[in-house]
Amino acid sequence: MATAMDTDQLKIVGDAPSSSGLNITLHPLVILNISEHFTRRKMQLGVTNIQVFGALLGSQTGRDVEIHNSYELPFEQVDRLPVISKAYFITKQEQFKQVFPQLDFLGWYCTGPKPTQAELNVHQQMLEFNESPLFLQLNSTGAVTAKELPIAMYESVIDIVNGQPHTIFLKTNYKIETGEAERIAIDHVAHAATADGEEGSALIAHLVSQKNAIGMLHARIKIINQYLIDVEKGLIPRDHNVLRQISSLCNRLPTADSAEFTNEFLTDYNDVLLMSHLATITKGINGMNELIDKFNLTSERRGGPRAHMQTRGQHIFG
């Protein structure tokens, strides 16, 4: 068994890059989850020198690895080394597998400037659930002005040192890939309005401009309405020029009290209500189908009446 001095002298990260040939793709949701996890814990504890851990979920096809999601993992310090809660990990993994059966446990993440013996110890714990887990580390102390993301991805290999096998990390390459929905969400988050309202996304800017225009129109209509009320009560003198302009403005508006307009308006209004009801019904049916699928999965594991529930679901939604 290696002594503490021997462990300190061993390399944690290898000099050569990984040659496994894996094509690792990282989705922005994972980066946002890790950043939010670290920021939330930092604000809750009121300290900056903290470390967080979590699991990476994704799919692998041959040499192509795609990391889609992540979740945080609680831990405790034992002999100044982090120990992940095994019971929590197993429970959380089972829950994710029920909701996202296509996602597998591919690795884990933590925050820190570089891998140390503590990270190597956590990696040894993760080998129980994946024979070759990936390790993602986010450097939360890096320079804010850095052009590259403060993220490093590592693979692990077994190296023989003094006749003894030791696990070391090898840095590997990765790429960021986003889907259409992710690009919209990332654009919204990246350009979200600040506390002073200095900047916003394109959607926010469009909605704000529409709100301001409607507010200005409403204010001017109130002024005209109040003017007519005051003229009718005799509070202000009658100005025929102003009244003619108001009458001309009203005549420009489309006729809103005719039978044709009423029928067309009610038809469009009913169409909108029908679409809204159909969307609500579709959403409810989808939720019911998901509930039945989860019930069937639970019943199958317990040996329950799965076929009976499937028959009921087919009868309701078939």
PDB file of C-alpha atoms in Angstrom:
ATOM      1  CA  MET A   1       0.000   0.000   0.000  1.00  0.00           C
ATOM      2  CA  ALA A   2       1.347   3.439  -0.959  1.00  0.00           C
ATOM      3  CA  THR A   3       2.156   5.863   1.821  1.00  0.00           C
ATOM      4  CA  ALA A   4       0.959   9.442   1.939  1.00  0.00           C
ATOM      5  CA  MET A   5       4.331  10.647   0.665  1.00  0.00           C
ATOM      6  CA  ASP A   6       4.237   8.164  -2.174  1.00  0.00           C
ATOM      7  CA  THR A   7       0.711   9.300  -3.098  1.00  0.00           C
ATOM      8  CA  ASP A   8       1.772  12.950  -3.161  1.00  0.00           C
ATOM      9  CA  GLN A   9       4.648  12.110  -5.470  1.00  0.00           C
ATOM     10  CA  LEU A  10       2.471  10.171  -7.919  1.00  0.00           C
ATOM     11  CA  LYS A  11       1.163  11.946 -10.963  1.00  0.00           C
ATOM     12  CA  ILE A  12      -2.535  12.736 -10.955  1.00  0.00           C
ATOM     13  CA  VAL A  13      -2.699  13.938 -14.572  1.00  0.00           C
ATOM     14  CA  GLY A  14      -0.644  12.354 -17.329  1.00  0.00           C
ATOM     15  CA  ASP A  15       1.544  14.438 -19.623  1.00  0.00           C
ATOM     16  CA  ALA A  16       0.245  12.973 -22.876  1.00  0.00           C
ATOM     17  CA  PRO A  17      -3.341  13.566 -24.056  1.00  0.00           C
ATOM     18  CA  SER A  18      -5.831  10.729 -24.297  1.00  0.00           C
ATOM     19  CA  SER A  19      -5.568   8.511 -27.370  1.00  0.00           C
ATOM     20  CA  SER A  20      -8.811   6.586 -26.914  1.00  0.00           C
ATOM     21  CA  GLY A  21     -10.417   8.216 -29.956  1.00  0.00           C
ATOM     22  CA  LEU A  22     -13.649   9.148 -28.190  1.00  0.00           C
ATOM     23  CA  ASN A  23     -15.703  11.919 -29.788  1.00  0.00           C
ATOM     24  CA  ILE A  24     -17.162  13.694 -26.759  1.00  0.00           C
ATOM     25  CA  THR A  25     -20.009  16.150 -27.257  1.00  0.00           C
ATOM     26  CA  LEU A  26     -21.121  18.389 -24.389  1.00  0.00           C
ATOM     27  CA  HIS A  27     -24.492  20.123 -24.335  1.00  0.00           C
ATOM     28  CA  PRO A  28     -24.929  23.608 -22.798  1.00  0.00           C
ATOM     29  CA  LEU A  29     -27.480  22.352 -20.260  1.00  0.00           C
ATOM     30  CA  VAL A  30     -24.712  20.496 -18.438  1.00  0.00           C
ATOM     31  CA  ILE A  31     -22.568  23.637 -18.187  1.00  0.00           C
ATOM     32  CA  LEU A  32     -25.538  25.666 -16.925  1.00  0.00           C
ATOM     33  CA  ASN A  33     -26.368  23.001 -14.327  1.00  0.00           C
ATOM     34  CA  ILE A  34     -22.816  22.914 -12.976  1.00  0.00           C
ATOM     35  CA  SER A  35     -22.544  26.711 -12.886  1.00  0.00           C
ATOM     36  CA  GLU A  36     -25.914  27.040 -11.148  1.00  0.00           C
ATOM     37  CA  HIS A  37     -24.996  24.296  -8.660  1.00  0.00           C
ATOM     38  CA  PHE A  38     -21.738  26.006  -7.709  1.00  0.00           C
ATOM     39  CA  THR A  39     -23.243  29.511  -7.547  1.00  0.00           C
ATOM     40  CA  ARG A  40     -26.190  28.381  -5.423  1.00  0.00           C
ATOM     41  CA  ARG A  41     -24.002  26.566  -2.899  1.00  0.00           C
ATOM     42  CA  LYS A  42     -21.601  29.504  -2.750  1.00  0.00           C
ATOM     43  CA  MET A  43     -24.446  31.909  -1.954  1.00  0.00           C
ATOM     44  CA  GLN A  44     -26.039  29.533   0.548  1.00  0.00           C
ATOM     45  CA  LEU A  45     -22.816  28.925   2.489  1.00  0.00           C
ATOM     46  CA  GLY A  46     -21.455  32.455   2.075  1.00  0.00           C
ATOM     47  CA  VAL A  47     -17.975  31.231   1.130  1.00  0.00           C
ATOM     48  CA  THR A  48     -16.106  31.148  -2.166  1.00  0.00           C
ATOM     49  CA  ASN A  49     -13.759  28.215  -1.578  1.00  0.00           C
ATOM     50  CA  ILE A  50     -16.263  25.399  -2.017  1.00  0.00           C
ATOM     51  CA  GLN A  51     -16.414  22.294  -4.160  1.00  0.00           C
ATOM     52  CA  VAL A  52     -19.478  20.609  -5.642  1.00  0.00           C
ATOM     53  CA  PHE A  53     -19.921  17.189  -7.223  1.00  0.00           C
ATOM     54  CA  GLY A  54     -22.439  15.704  -9.621  1.00  0.00           C
ATOM     55  CA  ALA A  55     -23.176  12.986 -12.167  1.00  0.00           C
ATOM     56  CA  LEU A  56     -23.115  13.256 -15.971  1.00  0.00           C
ATOM     57  CA  LEU A  57     -25.857  11.615 -18.050  1.00  0.00           C
ATOM     58  CA  GLY A  58     -25.860  10.956 -21.764  1.00  0.00           C
ATOM     59  CA  SER A  59     -25.660   8.349 -24.475  1.00  0.00           C
ATOM     60  CA  GLN A  60     -22.846   6.506 -26.227  1.00  0.00           C
ATOM     61  CA  THR A  61     -22.859   4.983 -29.695  1.00  0.00           C
ATOM     62  CA  GLY A  62     -19.562   3.339 -30.517  1.00  0.00           C
ATOM     63  CA  ARG A  63     -16.864   5.994 -30.047  1.00  0.00           C
ATOM     64  CA  ASP A  64     -19.367   8.871 -30.019  1.00  0.00           C
ATOM     65  CA  VAL A  65     -20.251  10.097 -26.534  1.00  0.00           C
ATOM     66  CA  GLU A  66     -22.922  12.750 -26.021  1.00  0.00           C
ATOM     67  CA  ILE A  67     -23.494  14.288 -22.573  1.00  0.00           C
ATOM     68  CA  HIS A  68     -27.015  15.722 -22.308  1.00  0.00           C
ATOM     69  CA  ASN A  69     -27.796  16.305 -18.639  1.00  0.00           C
ATOM     70  CA  SER A  70     -26.447  16.207 -15.088  1.00  0.00           C
ATOM     71  CA  TYR A  71     -27.529  16.237 -11.472  1.00  0.00           C
ATOM     72  CA  GLU A  72     -25.791  17.090  -8.228  1.00  0.00           C
ATOM     73  CA  LEU A  73     -24.482  14.560  -5.708  1.00  0.00           C
ATOM     74  CA  PRO A  74     -24.230  15.114  -1.944  1.00  0.00           C
ATOM     75  CA  PHE A  75     -21.021  14.113  -0.196  1.00  0.00           C
ATOM     76  CA  GLU A  76     -19.295  14.207   3.160  1.00  0.00           C
ATOM     77  CA  GLN A  77     -15.689  14.572   4.202  1.00  0.00           C
ATOM     78  CA  VAL A  78     -14.030  11.449   5.569  1.00  0.00           C
ATOM     79  CA  ASP A  79     -10.346  11.832   6.499  1.00  0.00           C
ATOM     80  CA  ARG A  80     -10.324  15.094   4.475  1.00  0.00           C
ATOM     81  CA  LEU A  81     -11.455  13.252   1.352  1.00  0.00           C
ATOM     82  CA  PRO A  82     -14.922  13.569  -0.230  1.00  0.00           C
ATOM     83  CA  VAL A  83     -17.130  10.488  -0.112  1.00  0.00           C
ATOM     84  CA  ILE A  84     -20.192  10.451  -2.376  1.00  0.00           C
ATOM     85  CA  SER A  85     -23.493   9.223  -0.931  1.00  0.00           C
ATOM     86  CA  LYS A  86     -23.913   5.850  -2.615  1.00  0.00           C
ATOM     87  CA  ALA A  87     -27.545   5.411  -1.538  1.00  0.00           C
ATOM     88  CA  TYR A  88     -28.520   8.822  -2.958  1.00  0.00           C
ATOM     89  CA  PHE A  89     -26.726   8.099  -6.232  1.00  0.00           C
ATOM     90  CA  ILE A  90     -28.494   4.765  -6.746  1.00  0.00           C
ATOM     91  CA  THR A  91     -31.915   6.245  -5.940  1.00  0.00           C
ATOM     92  CA  LYS A  92     -31.389   9.254  -8.176  1.00  0.00           C
ATOM     93  CA  GLN A  93     -30.118   7.116 -11.021  1.00  0.00           C
ATOM     94  CA  GLU A  94     -33.185   4.878 -10.852  1.00  0.00           C
ATOM     95  CA  GLN A  95     -35.477   7.914 -10.918  1.00  0.00           C
ATOM     96  CA  PHE A  96     -33.716   9.395 -13.944  1.00  0.00           C
ATOM     97  CA  LYS A  97     -33.814   6.025 -15.698  1.00  0.00           C
ATOM     98  CA  GLN A  98     -37.592   5.906 -15.374  1.00  0.00           C
ATOM     99  CA  VAL A  99     -38.062   9.380 -16.864  1.00  0.00           C
ATOM    100  CA  PHE A 100     -35.126   9.320 -19.326  1.00  0.00           C
ATOM    101  CA  PRO A 101     -34.504   5.650 -20.178  1.00  0.00           C
ATOM    102  CA  GLN A 102     -32.190   6.604 -23.054  1.00  0.00           C
ATOM    103  CA  LEU A 103     -29.694   8.398 -20.767  1.00  0.00           C
ATOM    104  CA  ASP A 104     -26.957   6.422 -19.022  1.00  0.00           C
ATOM    105  CA  PHE A 105     -24.441   7.349 -16.339  1.00  0.00           C
ATOM    106  CA  LEU A 106     -21.305   8.353 -18.257  1.00  0.00           C
ATOM    107  CA  GLY A 107     -19.210  10.150 -15.662  1.00  0.00           C
ATOM    108  CA  TRP A 108     -19.115  12.829 -13.011  1.00  0.00           C
ATOM    109  CA  TYR A 109     -18.148  16.462 -12.508  1.00  0.00           C
ATOM    110  CA  CYS A 110     -16.705  18.733  -9.854  1.00  0.00           C
ATOM    111  CA  THR A 111     -15.340  22.245  -9.508  1.00  0.00           C
ATOM    112  CA  GLY A 112     -11.713  23.089  -8.886  1.00  0.00           C
ATOM    113  CA  PRO A 113      -8.568  24.436 -10.564  1.00  0.00           C
ATOM    114  CA  LYS A 114      -7.009  21.046 -11.347  1.00  0.00           C
ATOM    115  CA  PRO A 115      -7.367  17.367 -10.394  1.00  0.00           C
ATOM    116  CA  THR A 116      -5.940  16.353  -7.030  1.00  0.00           C
ATOM    117  CA  GLN A 117      -5.907  13.251  -4.896  1.00  0.00           C
ATOM    118  CA  ALA A 118      -9.422  14.143  -3.704  1.00  0.00           C
ATOM    119  CA  GLU A 119     -10.772  13.958  -7.265  1.00  0.00           C
ATOM    120  CA  LEU A 120      -8.898  10.726  -7.851  1.00  0.00           C
ATOM    121  CA  ASN A 121     -10.527   9.288  -4.730  1.00  0.00           C
ATOM    122  CA  VAL A 122     -14.011  10.239  -6.000  1.00  0.00           C
ATOM    123  CA  HIS A 123     -13.167   8.730  -9.394  1.00  0.00           C
ATOM    124  CA  GLN A 124     -12.331   5.440  -7.700  1.00  0.00           C
ATOM    125  CA  GLN A 125     -15.802   5.489  -6.139  1.00  0.00           C
ATOM    126  CA  MET A 126     -17.435   6.084  -9.544  1.00  0.00           C
ATOM    127  CA  LEU A 127     -15.669   3.058 -11.042  1.00  0.00           C
ATOM    128  CA  GLU A 128     -18.228   0.933  -9.195  1.00  0.00           C
ATOM    129  CA  PHE A 129     -20.997   2.244 -11.479  1.00  0.00           C
ATOM    130  CA  ASN A 130     -19.063   2.704 -14.737  1.00  0.00           C
ATOM    131  CA  GLU A 131     -15.878   0.894 -15.664  1.00  0.00           C
ATOM    132  CA  SER A 132     -14.505   3.970 -17.471  1.00  0.00           C
ATOM    133  CA  PRO A 133     -16.300   7.123 -16.334  1.00  0.00           C
ATOM    134  CA  LEU A 134     -15.513  10.533 -17.766  1.00  0.00           C
ATOM    135  CA  PHE A 135     -14.439  13.350 -15.457  1.00  0.00           C
ATOM    136  CA  LEU A 136     -15.423  16.955 -16.121  1.00  0.00           C
ATOM    137  CA  GLN A 137     -13.884  19.737 -14.032  1.00  0.00           C
ATOM    138  CA  LEU A 138     -15.026  23.356 -14.078  1.00  0.00           C
ATOM    139  CA  ASN A 139     -12.433  25.864 -12.913  1.00  0.00           C
ATOM    140  CA  SER A 140     -14.514  28.343 -10.917  1.00  0.00           C
ATOM    141  CA  THR A 141     -11.434  30.431 -10.075  1.00  0.00           C
ATOM    142  CA  GLY A 142     -10.375  31.044 -13.676  1.00  0.00           C
ATOM    143  CA  ALA A 143     -10.150  34.477 -15.237  1.00  0.00           C
ATOM    144  CA  VAL A 144     -13.502  35.941 -16.227  1.00  0.00           C
ATOM    145  CA  THR A 145     -12.014  37.390 -19.422  1.00  0.00           C
ATOM    146  CA  ALA A 146     -10.729  34.040 -20.684  1.00  0.00           C
ATOM    147  CA  LYS A 147     -11.765  33.295 -24.262  1.00  0.00           C
ATOM    148  CA  GLU A 148     -12.042  29.540 -23.699  1.00  0.00           C
ATOM    149  CA  LEU A 149     -14.489  27.834 -21.374  1.00  0.00           C
ATOM    150  CA  PRO A 150     -12.878  26.984 -18.006  1.00  0.00           C
ATOM    151  CA  ILE A 151     -13.794  23.339 -18.487  1.00  0.00           C
ATOM    152  CA  ALA A 152     -11.514  20.330 -18.784  1.00  0.00           C
ATOM    153  CA  MET A 153     -12.541  16.794 -19.688  1.00  0.00           C
ATOM    154  CA  TYR A 154     -10.528  13.794 -18.536  1.00  0.00           C
ATOM    155  CA  GLU A 155     -10.421  10.059 -19.108  1.00  0.00           C
ATOM    156  CA  SER A 156      -8.741   7.634 -16.739  1.00  0.00           C
ATOM    157  CA  VAL A 157      -6.127   4.965 -17.426  1.00  0.00           C
ATOM    158  CA  ILE A 158      -4.178   2.517 -15.313  1.00  0.00           C
ATOM    159  CA  ASP A 159      -0.468   3.278 -15.148  1.00  0.00           C
ATOM    160  CA  ILE A 160       2.189   1.058 -13.593  1.00  0.00           C
ATOM    161  CA  VAL A 161       4.418   2.964 -11.166  1.00  0.00           C
ATOM    162  CA  ASN A 162       7.095   1.082  -9.214  1.00  0.00           C
ATOM    163  CA  GLY A 163       5.372  -2.164 -10.096  1.00  0.00           C
ATOM    164  CA  GLN A 164       2.029  -1.006  -8.705  1.00  0.00           C
ATOM    165  CA  PRO A 165      -1.087  -0.054 -10.749  1.00  0.00           C
ATOM    166  CA  HIS A 166      -2.268   3.524 -10.284  1.00  0.00           C
ATOM    167  CA  THR A 167      -5.134   5.430 -11.877  1.00  0.00           C
ATOM    168  CA  ILE A 168      -4.229   8.699 -13.580  1.00  0.00           C
ATOM    169  CA  PHE A 169      -6.232  11.236 -15.592  1.00  0.00           C
ATOM    170  CA  LEU A 170      -5.569  12.005 -19.250  1.00  0.00           C
ATOM    171  CA  LYS A 171      -6.950  15.195 -20.711  1.00  0.00           C
ATOM    172  CA  THR A 172      -9.210  14.686 -23.716  1.00  0.00           C
ATOM    173  CA  ASN A 173     -10.880  16.944 -26.250  1.00  0.00           C
ATOM    174  CA  TYR A 174     -14.569  17.762 -26.387  1.00  0.00           C
ATOM    175  CA  LYS A 175     -16.909  19.955 -28.406  1.00  0.00           C
ATOM    176  CA  ILE A 176     -20.040  21.947 -27.593  1.00  0.00           C
ATOM    177  CA  GLU A 177     -23.176  21.091 -29.535  1.00  0.00           C
ATOM    178  CA  THR A 178     -26.598  22.697 -29.245  1.00  0.00           C
ATOM    179  CA  GLY A 179     -30.004  21.926 -30.708  1.00  0.00           C
ATOM    180  CA  GLU A 180     -32.504  24.509 -31.919  1.00  0.00           C
ATOM    181  CA  ALA A 181     -34.399  24.583 -28.623  1.00  0.00           C
ATOM    182  CA  GLU A 182     -31.129  24.869 -26.684  1.00  0.00           C
ATOM    183  CA  ARG A 183     -29.941  27.765 -28.841  1.00  0.00           C
ATOM    184  CA  ILE A 184     -33.136  29.695 -28.114  1.00  0.00           C
ATOM    185  CA  ALA A 185     -32.866  29.010 -24.386  1.00  0.00           C
ATOM    186  CA  ILE A 186     -29.163  29.874 -24.248  1.00  0.00           C
ATOM    187  CA  ASP A 187     -29.769  33.114 -26.139  1.00  0.00           C
ATOM    188  CA  HIS A 188     -32.492  34.020 -23.663  1.00  0.00           C
ATOM    189  CA  VAL A 189     -30.304  33.208 -20.651  1.00  0.00           C
ATOM    190  CA  ALA A 190     -27.185  34.866 -22.063  1.00  0.00           C
ATOM    191  CA  HIS A 191     -29.039  38.097 -22.846  1.00  0.00           C
ATOM    192  CA  ALA A 192     -31.401  38.054 -19.903  1.00  0.00           C
ATOM    193  CA  ALA A 193     -32.226  41.474 -18.534  1.00  0.00           C
ATOM    194  CA  THR A 194     -29.901  42.692 -15.800  1.00  0.00           C
ATOM    195  CA  ALA A 195     -31.038  44.168 -12.504  1.00  0.00           C
ATOM    196  CA  ASP A 196     -30.996  47.663 -14.041  1.00  0.00           C
ATOM    197  CA  GLY A 197     -32.799  46.489 -17.190  1.00  0.00           C
ATOM    198  CA  GLU A 198     -29.859  47.481 -19.397  1.00  0.00           C
ATOM    199  CA  GLU A 199     -29.993  44.550 -21.785  1.00  0.00           C
ATOM    200  CA  GLY A 200     -32.482  41.913 -22.846  1.00  0.00           C
ATOM    201  CA  SER A 201     -32.958  39.187 -25.398  1.00  0.00           C
ATOM    202  CA  ALA A 202     -34.652  39.831 -28.747  1.00  0.00           C
ATOM    203  CA  LEU A 203     -37.921  38.405 -27.426  1.00  0.00           C
ATOM    204  CA  ILE A 204     -37.862  40.624 -24.333  1.00  0.00           C
ATOM    205  CA  ALA A 205     -37.034  43.703 -26.405  1.00  0.00           C
ATOM    206  CA  HIS A 206     -39.929  42.968 -28.781  1.00  0.00           C
ATOM    207  CA  LEU A 207     -42.409  42.432 -25.954  1.00  0.00           C
ATOM    208  CA  VAL A 208     -41.241  45.568 -24.124  1.00  0.00           C
ATOM    209  CA  SER A 209     -41.647  47.701 -27.268  1.00  0.00           C
ATOM    210  CA  GLN A 210     -45.155  46.330 -27.794  1.00  0.00           C
ATOM    211  CA  LYS A 211     -46.057  46.987 -24.172  1.00  0.00           C
ATOM    212  CA  ASN A 212     -44.794  50.580 -24.394  1.00  0.00           C
ATOM    213  CA  ALA A 213     -46.710  51.196 -27.629  1.00  0.00           C
ATOM    214  CA  ILE A 214     -49.959  49.818 -26.192  1.00  0.00           C
ATOM    215  CA  GLY A 215     -49.459  51.824 -23.018  1.00  0.00           C
ATOM    216  CA  MET A 216     -48.936  55.045 -24.989  1.00  0.00           C
ATOM    217  CA  LEU A 217     -52.047  54.371 -27.104  1.00  0.00           C
ATOM    218  CA  HIS A 218     -54.115  53.691 -23.990  1.00  0.00           C
ATOM    219  CA  ALA A 219     -52.910  56.913 -22.347  1.00  0.00           C
ATOM    220  CA  ARG A 220     -53.842  59.019 -25.391  1.00  0.00           C
ATOM    221  CA  ILE A 221     -57.266  57.384 -25.668  1.00  0.00           C
ATOM    222  CA  LYS A 222     -57.877  58.232 -22.001  1.00  0.00           C
ATOM    223  CA  ILE A 223     -56.970  61.862 -22.709  1.00  0.00           C
ATOM    224  CA  ILE A 224     -59.460  62.054 -25.618  1.00  0.00           C
ATOM    225  CA  ASN A 225     -62.157  60.333 -23.577  1.00  0.00           C
ATOM    226  CA  GLN A 226     -61.634  62.661 -20.628  1.00  0.00           C
ATOM    227  CA  TYR A 227     -61.754  65.682 -22.972  1.00  0.00           C
ATOM    228  CA  LEU A 228     -65.125  64.602 -24.376  1.00  0.00           C
ATOM    229  CA  ILE A 229     -66.495  64.012 -20.879  1.00  0.00           C
ATOM    230  CA  ASP A 230     -65.377  67.474 -19.729  1.00  0.00           C
ATOM    231  CA  VAL A 231     -66.865  69.104 -22.857  1.00  0.00           C
ATOM    232  CA  GLU A 232     -70.172  67.327 -22.312  1.00  0.00           C
ATOM    233  CA  LYS A 233     -70.278  68.487 -18.672  1.00  0.00           C
ATOM    234  CA  GLY A 234     -69.405  72.037 -19.683  1.00  0.00           C
ATOM    235  CA  LEU A 235     -66.183  72.087 -17.692  1.00  0.00           C
ATOM    236  CA  ILE A 236     -64.156  73.273 -20.696  1.00  0.00           C
ATOM    237  CA  PRO A 237     -65.239  75.275 -23.754  1.00  0.00           C
ATOM    238  CA  ARG A 238     -66.307  73.404 -26.868  1.00  0.00           C
ATOM    239  CA  ASP A 239     -63.663  73.456 -29.614  1.00  0.00           C
ATOM    240  CA  HIS A 240     -65.288  72.412 -32.898  1.00  0.00           C
ATOM    241  CA  ASN A 241     -61.927  71.953 -34.630  1.00  0.00           C
ATOM    242  CA  VAL A 242     -60.788  69.426 -32.001  1.00  0.00           C
ATOM    243  CA  LEU A 243     -64.167  67.658 -32.096  1.00  0.00           C
ATOM    244  CA  ARG A 244     -63.976  67.345 -35.879  1.00  0.00           C
ATOM    245  CA  GLN A 245     -60.493  65.785 -35.571  1.00  0.00           C
ATOM    246  CA  ILE A 246     -61.771  63.311 -32.968  1.00  0.00           C
ATOM    247  CA  SER A 247     -64.744  62.469 -35.183  1.00  0.00           C
ATOM    248  CA  SER A 248     -62.456  61.972 -38.176  1.00  0.00           C
ATOM    249  CA  LEU A 249     -60.219  59.707 -36.108  1.00  0.00           C
ATOM    250  CA  CYS A 250     -63.190  57.599 -34.983  1.00  0.00           C
ATOM    251  CA  ASN A 251     -64.447  57.311 -38.564  1.00  0.00           C
ATOM    252  CA  ARG A 252     -61.134  55.805 -39.596  1.00  0.00           C
ATOM    253  CA  LEU A 253     -61.698  52.860 -37.246  1.00  0.00           C
ATOM    254  CA  PRO A 254     -63.310  49.761 -38.771  1.00  0.00           C
ATOM    255  CA  THR A 255     -67.003  49.342 -38.102  1.00  0.00           C
ATOM    256  CA  ALA A 256     -67.203  47.292 -34.924  1.00  0.00           C
ATOM    257  CA  ASP A 257     -70.956  47.212 -34.333  1.00  0.00           C
ATOM    258  CA  SER A 258     -72.209  45.607 -37.538  1.00  0.00           C
ATOM    259  CA  ALA A 259     -73.635  42.111 -37.752  1.00  0.00           C
ATOM    260  CA  GLU A 260     -70.895  41.008 -40.155  1.00  0.00           C
ATOM    261  CA  PHE A 261     -68.156  42.120 -37.781  1.00  0.00           C
ATOM    262  CA  THR A 262     -69.881  40.462 -34.831  1.00  0.00           C
ATOM    263  CA  ASN A 263     -70.215  37.142 -36.665  1.00  0.00           C
ATOM    264  CA  GLU A 264     -66.612  37.204 -37.858  1.00  0.00           C
ATOM    265  CA  PHE A 265     -65.331  38.170 -34.429  1.00  0.00           C
ATOM    266  CA  LEU A 266     -67.302  35.392 -32.720  1.00  0.00           C
ATOM    267  CA  THR A 267     -66.080  32.868 -35.301  1.00  0.00           C
ATOM    268  CA  ASP A 268     -62.424  33.786 -34.722  1.00  0.00           C
ATOM    269  CA  TYR A 269     -62.979  33.894 -30.969  1.00  0.00           C
ATOM    270  CA  ASN A 270     -64.542  30.425 -30.946  1.00  0.00           C
ATOM    271  CA  ASP A 271     -61.696  29.092 -33.104  1.00  0.00           C
ATOM    272  CA  VAL A 272     -59.140  30.381 -30.606  1.00  0.00           C
ATOM    273  CA  LEU A 273     -61.098  28.873 -27.697  1.00  0.00           C
ATOM    274  CA  LEU A 274     -61.341  25.551 -29.550  1.00  0.00           C
ATOM    275  CA  MET A 275     -57.581  25.470 -30.166  1.00  0.00           C
ATOM    276  CA  SER A 276     -56.959  26.292 -26.519  1.00  0.00           C
ATOM    277  CA  HIS A 277     -59.296  23.499 -25.378  1.00  0.00           C
ATOM    278  CA  LEU A 278     -57.694  21.018 -27.773  1.00  0.00           C
ATOM    279  CA  ALA A 279     -54.235  21.935 -26.498  1.00  0.00           C
ATOM    280  CA  THR A 280     -55.394  21.470 -22.896  1.00  0.00           C
ATOM    281  CA  ILE A 281     -57.000  18.108 -23.694  1.00  0.00           C
ATOM    282  CA  THR A 282     -53.886  16.940 -25.576  1.00  0.00           C
ATOM    283  CA  LYS A 283     -51.667  17.947 -22.673  1.00  0.00           C
ATOM    284  CA  GLY A 284     -53.917  16.106 -20.225  1.00  0.00           C
ATOM    285  CA  ILE A 285     -53.956  12.966 -22.372  1.00  0.00           C
ATOM    286  CA  ASN A 286     -50.180  13.092 -22.680  1.00  0.00           C
ATOM    287  CA  GLY A 287     -49.829  13.393 -18.923  1.00  0.00           C
ATOM    288  CA  MET A 288     -52.205  10.478 -18.404  1.00  0.00           C
ATOM    289  CA  ASN A 289     -50.245   8.334 -20.866  1.00  0.00           C
ATOM    290  CA  GLU A 290     -47.003   9.102 -19.041  1.00  0.00           C
ATOM    291  CA  LEU A 291     -48.658   8.188 -15.736  1.00  0.00           C
ATOM    292  CA  ILE A 292     -49.873   4.880 -17.188  1.00  0.00           C
ATOM    293  CA  ASP A 293     -46.396   4.117 -18.557  1.00  0.00           C
ATOM    294  CA  LYS A 294     -44.839   4.755 -15.155  1.00  0.00           C
ATOM    295  CA  PHE A 295     -47.529   2.657 -13.456  1.00  0.00           C
ATOM    296  CA  ASN A 296     -46.902  -0.185 -15.902  1.00  0.00           C
ATOM    297  CA  LEU A 297     -43.158   0.024 -15.273  1.00  0.00           C
ATOM    298  CA  THR A 298     -43.668  -0.137 -11.515  1.00  0.00           C
ATOM    299  CA  SER A 299     -46.183  -2.975 -11.810  1.00  0.00           C
ATOM    300  CA  GLU A 300     -43.867  -4.943 -14.077  1.00  0.00           C
ATOM    301  CA  ARG A 301     -41.042  -4.728 -11.557  1.00  0.00           C
ATOM    302  CA  ARG A 302     -43.357  -5.785  -8.752  1.00  0.00           C
ATOM    303  CA  GLY A 303     -45.128  -8.424 -10.835  1.00  0.00           C
ATOM    304  CA  GLY A 304     -48.413  -6.501 -10.765  1.00  0.00           C
ATOM    305  CA  PRO A 305     -51.325  -6.402 -13.237  1.00  0.00           C
ATOM    306  CA  ARG A 306     -49.482  -4.596 -16.026  1.00  0.00           C
ATOM    307  CA  ALA A 307     -51.583  -6.100 -18.818  1.00  0.00           C
ATOM    308  CA  HIS A 308     -54.792  -4.895 -17.156  1.00  0.00           C
ATOM    309  CA  MET A 309     -53.534  -1.319 -16.979  1.00  0.00           C
ATOM    310  CA  GLN A 310     -52.419  -1.415 -20.605  1.00  0.00           C
ATOM    311  CA  THR A 311     -55.873  -2.571 -21.625  1.00  0.00           C
ATOM    312  CA  ARG A 312     -57.441   0.311 -19.758  1.00  0.00           C
ATOM    313  CA  GLY A 313     -55.046   2.787 -21.361  1.00  0.00           C
ATOM    314  CA  GLN A 314     -55.794   1.464 -24.822  1.00  0.00           C
ATOM    315  CA  HIS A 315     -59.503   1.680 -24.135  1.00  0.00           C
ATOM    316  CA  ILE A 316     -59.304   5.294 -22.991  1.00  0.00           C
ATOM    317  CA  PHE A 317     -56.887   6.675 -25.561  1.00  0.00           C
ATOM    318  CA  GLY A 318     -57.142   4.171 -28.407  1.00  0.00           C
TER     319      GLY A 318
END
